[in-house]
Amino acid sequence: MSSLLSYITIFVITASLIFIGFFGEIFFRRTGFSEYIFLIMIGILLGPVLNVFKLSLILPILPYVSQLTLAMIMLELGMSFKFEDLISQGRSAGLRTIIYVGFSILLVFVIFKYLFGWSSYSSFFLATVVGGETTTAIVPYLAKSLKNDEFFANVTLEASLNSVLLIVLFTFGLNSYLQHVPFNVSGLEGIISSVIAQISIGIVIGFVAAIVWIDFTRMFWAEEYFYIATIGYTLAIYAFVSLINGSAILSVLTFGAVLMNNKTFLKVLGGKTDEQIIDMQVNYIKTFQKEITFFLRTYFFFFIGLVFFIDKLLDLLTYLYLEALLGILLLSRFIAVMISINNAELRPAYYVMLSQGLTPAVLASLALYYSLPMSHYIMTLTSLIILLTNIITTTSWAKLSAKYLTYTSQQS
């Protein structure tokens, strides 16, 4: 009876999460209030509060869910890159990303290491988890309401770039930690050389794999289950590049970007193009990619709630850390927007786009699984930062009146 109850319980919870994610998405599109908050709260209720799911049961499967989610994130991010947007908005979005991510990572690292006494690695991991991400699940949708194509393309590109940057930095830091590389000048030199080699391997293999798959799709794009074959191919790339010590995340990102912009690459490489077939295959893949990302995102935020450490809420240091992180993010965002955006009327709209989401959640879960230093605090602080930045973005955006948004849209 217990085993029957266990799978019935899992089925009921899974069904509930899917419906919560579905209707939460509708609620978000009507109100701007993210379903992330509901999913995390349900996880906290069923995990540390009611103890329906024990931490000892969740931790063993967490890395598999995390790595799968990470692979799908990178594929979706890659397929969100449009070369025309990169050319038109790349300078502004790229500059803001570098300043926002770079400045927030630097401040978090310095303050937590020298003021709060964290170790170099623990400070670095916290910094690269929460250091300046803007979630692609929320920012682009809110940006659409401004009805300004340039603004939408700019913040969407920034959301993709900062997620990629944080994932790359955290992954290389994790590899260095697991290999016991000292966090000093000589150690950093070794990390940098390793980073360059891994980046090169990942990008080259991802590019070649994409060209091969484009040719494959010309022949089989109309076949049933083609998207599943694409997912299998993506996971094979991820596993192979990881096996040869390359950057698996960059290989999948490159694969997705080349696949998305395949007409451009085929023209450059002199290959035959069929506009209709290419458009159909990309739209087909993107449609199903959104579905699987939705499922993984829904389940993953539930997982984040399950591994929440309630005892940290009774620790006054948690609130001191949280206040410092929020202050750093707000300050870094302000500086990045002031430097990268010339249109003073649009700066408030850019400034409030700081809600965090799936990327820091995945990275924090990896920190927890690998028992990185201060991982319990990193997990707790990340969950709270996700909740608070989403509330800040939603409430701030709501305060920007329709009249003001219309005015700034016309001015731009």
XYZ file of C-alpha atoms in Angstrom:
412
model
C 0.000 0.000 0.000
C 2.870 2.336 0.797
C 4.431 1.941 -2.662
C 1.008 2.503 -4.253
C 0.561 5.611 -2.173
C 4.054 6.830 -3.049
C 3.574 6.788 -6.816
C 0.027 8.156 -6.496
C 1.432 10.973 -4.373
C 4.133 11.700 -6.954
C 1.577 11.638 -9.790
C -0.744 14.001 -7.927
C 2.097 16.394 -7.107
C 3.394 16.298 -10.692
C -0.087 16.975 -12.073
C -0.548 19.786 -9.571
C 2.781 21.358 -10.490
C 1.997 21.246 -14.197
C -1.359 22.929 -13.644
C 0.165 25.463 -11.274
C 2.855 26.198 -13.847
C 0.278 26.479 -16.632
C -2.198 28.704 -14.808
C 0.666 30.520 -13.090
C 2.002 31.432 -16.526
C -1.430 32.803 -17.481
C -1.589 34.694 -14.185
C 1.885 36.101 -14.822
C 0.969 37.307 -18.314
C -2.041 39.125 -16.905
C -0.503 40.534 -13.749
C 3.272 40.370 -14.196
C 3.509 38.354 -10.957
C 5.758 35.322 -11.512
C 4.675 31.742 -10.852
C 8.214 31.102 -9.532
C 7.104 32.351 -6.129
C 4.191 29.881 -5.908
C 6.334 26.940 -7.005
C 9.101 27.689 -4.497
C 6.551 28.137 -1.705
C 4.903 24.790 -2.507
C 8.321 23.141 -2.446
C 9.077 24.683 0.949
C 5.715 23.474 2.271
C 6.125 19.875 1.058
C 9.837 19.731 1.815
C 11.256 21.290 4.971
C 7.853 22.157 6.538
C 5.763 18.972 6.127
C 8.742 16.731 5.298
C 6.829 14.880 2.537
C 10.042 14.871 0.485
C 13.168 14.377 2.553
C 16.392 16.155 1.639
C 18.230 12.825 1.614
C 15.952 11.653 -1.221
C 16.247 14.829 -3.270
C 20.016 15.374 -3.187
C 20.993 12.194 -5.127
C 18.824 13.125 -8.123
C 19.496 16.869 -7.956
C 22.652 16.839 -10.155
C 20.890 14.924 -12.934
C 17.956 17.298 -12.935
C 20.342 20.257 -12.709
C 22.552 19.153 -15.599
C 19.567 18.318 -17.813
C 17.999 21.687 -17.020
C 21.325 23.401 -17.656
C 21.672 21.731 -21.060
C 18.137 22.772 -22.022
C 18.738 26.322 -20.762
C 21.784 26.652 -22.990
C 19.951 25.239 -26.000
C 17.090 27.676 -25.491
C 19.464 30.593 -24.935
C 21.368 29.684 -28.083
C 18.160 29.562 -30.089
C 17.148 32.970 -28.708
C 20.177 34.676 -30.278
C 19.385 36.512 -33.491
C 22.309 37.934 -35.389
C 20.360 41.009 -36.423
C 19.641 41.794 -32.757
C 23.252 41.072 -31.851
C 24.410 43.567 -34.471
C 21.861 46.280 -33.645
C 21.717 45.937 -29.839
C 24.920 44.055 -29.048
C 26.978 47.061 -28.015
C 24.461 48.435 -25.503
C 23.318 45.048 -24.146
C 26.863 43.686 -24.055
C 28.212 46.737 -22.232
C 25.414 46.650 -19.675
C 25.893 42.923 -19.140
C 29.630 43.253 -18.569
C 29.196 46.158 -16.154
C 26.227 44.679 -14.267
C 27.620 41.164 -13.978
C 31.245 42.225 -13.535
C 30.620 44.929 -10.960
C 28.160 42.856 -8.913
C 30.471 39.816 -8.917
C 33.421 41.965 -7.846
C 31.485 43.663 -5.031
C 29.943 40.422 -3.763
C 33.337 38.730 -3.763
C 35.124 41.581 -1.974
C 32.414 42.235 0.620
C 31.763 38.599 1.502
C 35.440 37.704 1.622
C 36.848 40.704 3.445
C 33.847 41.979 5.404
C 31.984 38.760 6.244
C 35.027 36.472 6.319
C 33.952 33.920 3.693
C 36.654 31.959 1.884
C 37.773 32.963 -1.614
C 35.973 30.082 -3.299
C 32.731 30.442 -1.321
C 32.676 34.186 -2.076
C 33.324 33.484 -5.757
C 30.581 30.852 -5.989
C 27.996 33.107 -4.339
C 29.027 35.969 -6.623
C 28.702 33.898 -9.796
C 25.340 32.465 -8.735
C 23.513 35.746 -8.028
C 25.823 38.232 -9.738
C 23.630 40.088 -12.183
C 21.290 37.621 -13.919
C 18.035 38.817 -15.493
C 15.706 35.945 -16.288
C 14.669 35.274 -19.874
C 11.325 33.905 -18.639
C 10.105 37.239 -17.254
C 12.109 40.174 -18.610
C 11.206 39.761 -22.311
C 7.485 39.415 -21.576
C 7.369 42.558 -19.436
C 9.455 44.362 -22.051
C 6.820 43.604 -24.705
C 4.279 45.757 -22.901
C 6.406 48.818 -23.638
C 5.755 48.227 -27.350
C 9.245 49.319 -28.221
C 11.049 46.800 -30.434
C 14.479 48.208 -29.662
C 13.919 48.011 -25.904
C 12.550 44.471 -26.180
C 15.479 43.231 -28.287
C 17.977 44.955 -26.005
C 16.801 43.529 -22.669
C 16.143 40.092 -24.195
C 19.695 39.951 -25.523
C 21.028 41.113 -22.150
C 19.062 38.387 -20.352
C 20.614 35.756 -22.592
C 24.141 37.154 -22.320
C 24.234 37.489 -18.529
C 22.927 33.946 -18.029
C 25.619 32.571 -20.325
C 28.331 34.589 -18.607
C 27.345 33.459 -15.112
C 27.058 29.813 -16.113
C 30.482 29.879 -17.765
C 32.161 31.558 -14.774
C 30.509 29.295 -12.202
C 31.294 26.131 -14.190
C 34.962 26.946 -14.562
C 35.152 27.894 -10.886
C 33.514 24.580 -9.975
C 35.937 22.590 -12.111
C 38.876 24.412 -10.539
C 37.574 23.775 -7.030
C 37.013 20.081 -7.689
C 40.550 19.841 -9.108
C 41.914 21.557 -5.970
C 43.400 24.478 -7.892
C 44.558 27.108 -5.368
C 42.732 30.446 -5.521
C 45.853 32.574 -6.012
C 47.813 34.196 -8.850
C 49.471 30.991 -10.082
C 46.221 29.100 -9.710
C 44.318 31.762 -11.653
C 46.867 31.556 -14.471
C 46.171 27.854 -14.764
C 42.413 28.474 -14.633
C 42.628 31.068 -17.412
C 44.615 28.790 -19.734
C 42.199 25.951 -18.996
C 39.233 28.241 -19.653
C 40.590 29.258 -23.060
C 41.159 25.640 -24.069
C 37.722 24.502 -22.894
C 35.972 27.429 -24.567
C 37.718 26.702 -27.871
C 36.828 23.010 -27.762
C 33.209 23.722 -26.860
C 32.609 26.343 -29.539
C 34.308 24.402 -32.352
C 32.478 21.152 -31.608
C 29.173 22.953 -31.169
C 29.599 24.711 -34.519
C 30.566 21.553 -36.420
C 27.766 19.580 -34.760
C 25.240 22.240 -35.790
C 26.339 22.212 -39.444
C 26.059 18.418 -39.496
C 22.589 18.576 -37.920
C 21.388 21.222 -40.384
C 22.213 18.861 -43.242
C 20.477 16.078 -41.358
C 17.334 18.154 -40.881
C 17.083 18.850 -44.598
C 16.417 15.159 -45.064
C 14.430 14.316 -41.943
C 12.804 17.534 -40.667
C 9.301 16.284 -41.509
C 9.760 12.920 -39.798
C 7.780 12.128 -36.679
C 9.653 12.613 -33.373
C 12.240 14.835 -35.046
C 12.401 17.115 -32.004
C 13.175 14.176 -29.705
C 16.033 13.271 -32.047
C 17.299 16.851 -31.713
C 17.193 16.585 -27.912
C 19.078 13.292 -28.069
C 21.677 14.888 -30.328
C 21.992 17.855 -27.939
C 22.547 15.591 -24.931
C 25.091 13.560 -26.912
C 27.018 16.761 -27.678
C 26.850 17.777 -24.021
C 28.117 14.385 -22.815
C 30.869 14.078 -25.441
C 32.284 17.556 -24.859
C 32.199 16.992 -21.090
C 34.044 13.706 -21.584
C 36.904 15.369 -23.484
C 37.074 18.202 -20.915
C 35.628 20.896 -23.147
C 32.950 23.432 -22.285
C 29.736 21.439 -22.732
C 27.521 24.429 -22.002
C 29.190 26.536 -24.690
C 29.015 23.678 -27.187
C 25.235 23.421 -26.685
C 24.883 27.217 -26.759
C 26.828 27.372 -30.046
C 24.787 24.497 -31.447
C 21.534 26.307 -30.660
C 22.760 29.658 -32.006
C 23.979 28.195 -35.313
C 20.790 26.169 -35.648
C 18.703 29.296 -35.063
C 20.713 31.355 -37.563
C 21.364 28.525 -40.008
C 20.375 30.459 -43.116
C 23.102 32.993 -42.409
C 25.742 30.330 -41.836
C 24.753 28.313 -44.879
C 25.023 31.377 -47.090
C 28.459 32.179 -45.693
C 29.609 28.564 -46.118
C 28.160 28.342 -49.612
C 25.652 25.612 -48.808
C 22.259 25.231 -50.445
C 19.402 26.910 -48.622
C 15.694 26.225 -48.752
C 13.979 29.087 -46.960
C 10.697 27.296 -46.333
C 12.234 24.076 -45.027
C 14.694 25.931 -42.809
C 11.997 28.165 -41.308
C 9.731 25.183 -40.658
C 12.433 23.135 -38.970
C 13.535 25.988 -36.689
C 9.959 26.865 -35.706
C 9.247 23.185 -35.081
C 12.234 22.821 -32.762
C 11.593 26.121 -30.952
C 7.958 25.230 -30.276
C 8.780 21.939 -28.591
C 11.816 23.416 -26.855
C 9.542 25.879 -25.075
C 7.353 23.004 -23.906
C 10.190 20.977 -22.392
C 11.783 24.067 -20.851
C 8.443 24.951 -19.269
C 8.213 21.492 -17.701
C 11.796 21.522 -16.433
C 11.463 25.081 -15.137
C 8.243 24.254 -13.299
C 9.665 21.165 -11.654
C 13.010 22.797 -10.863
C 11.578 25.708 -8.884
C 9.602 23.161 -6.900
C 12.903 21.384 -6.227
C 14.418 24.658 -5.040
C 11.695 24.894 -2.422
C 12.310 21.292 -1.344
C 15.963 21.998 -0.525
C 15.295 25.313 1.214
C 16.934 25.575 4.652
C 14.348 27.098 6.963
C 16.783 27.183 9.857
C 18.717 29.883 8.001
C 15.675 32.162 8.315
C 16.256 32.177 12.071
C 19.832 33.341 11.558
C 20.273 37.117 11.637
C 23.322 36.779 9.378
C 21.015 35.627 6.576
C 19.251 38.989 6.563
C 22.528 40.877 6.736
C 23.826 38.894 3.759
C 20.558 39.395 1.889
C 20.581 43.139 2.478
C 24.156 43.347 1.212
C 23.330 41.328 -1.925
C 20.269 43.399 -2.769
C 22.187 46.618 -2.237
C 24.991 45.403 -4.514
C 22.571 44.330 -7.258
C 20.636 47.605 -7.156
C 23.808 49.695 -7.175
C 25.411 47.654 -9.963
C 22.224 47.811 -12.020
C 22.040 51.574 -11.616
C 25.660 52.063 -12.726
C 25.272 49.675 -15.681
C 22.102 51.385 -16.931
C 23.526 54.907 -16.507
C 26.594 54.025 -18.574
C 24.959 51.907 -21.282
C 21.694 53.789 -21.918
C 21.740 57.299 -23.367
C 17.948 57.736 -23.404
C 17.186 59.188 -19.961
C 13.450 58.574 -20.371
C 13.964 54.837 -20.822
C 16.486 54.348 -18.022
C 13.868 53.555 -15.337
C 12.456 50.802 -17.559
C 15.918 49.270 -17.987
C 16.724 49.710 -14.314
C 13.808 47.670 -12.940
C 14.576 44.710 -15.235
C 16.563 42.783 -12.614
C 14.351 39.792 -11.757
C 16.338 36.568 -11.392
C 15.175 33.066 -12.265
C 16.256 29.668 -13.492
C 20.003 30.192 -13.983
C 20.875 31.083 -10.353
C 18.510 28.349 -9.148
C 20.349 25.699 -11.182
C 23.795 26.946 -10.159
C 22.831 27.083 -6.476
C 21.579 23.499 -6.651
C 24.931 22.407 -8.091
C 26.690 24.199 -5.242
C 24.544 22.251 -2.809
C 25.100 18.884 -4.486
C 28.885 19.277 -4.600
C 28.885 20.475 -0.979
C 30.718 23.639 -1.902
C 31.744 25.851 1.016
C 28.770 27.791 2.440
C 26.446 25.953 0.021
C 23.526 26.004 2.503
C 23.750 29.788 2.719
C 24.192 30.050 -1.067
C 21.043 27.965 -1.630
C 18.999 29.954 0.884
C 20.210 33.362 -0.288
C 19.629 32.457 -3.936
C 16.026 31.429 -3.252
C 15.384 34.658 -1.376
C 17.073 36.770 -4.058
C 14.903 35.136 -6.743
C 11.770 35.902 -4.734
C 12.715 39.476 -3.873
C 14.042 40.526 -7.294
C 10.884 39.204 -8.933
C 8.759 41.185 -6.489
C 10.863 44.303 -7.064
C 10.632 44.009 -10.843
C 6.901 43.259 -10.847
C 5.874 46.008 -8.429
C 8.211 48.578 -9.956
C 7.045 47.796 -13.468
C 3.414 48.114 -12.366
C 4.132 51.608 -11.065
C 5.282 52.741 -14.502
C 1.993 54.116 -15.804
C 0.647 53.296 -19.259
C 0.904 56.978 -20.148
C 4.569 57.102 -19.197
C 5.358 53.912 -21.119
C 3.584 55.231 -24.204
C 5.505 58.478 -23.967
C 8.904 56.823 -23.612
C 8.059 54.444 -26.445
C 7.351 57.365 -28.738
C 10.494 59.204 -27.645
C 12.689 56.213 -28.465
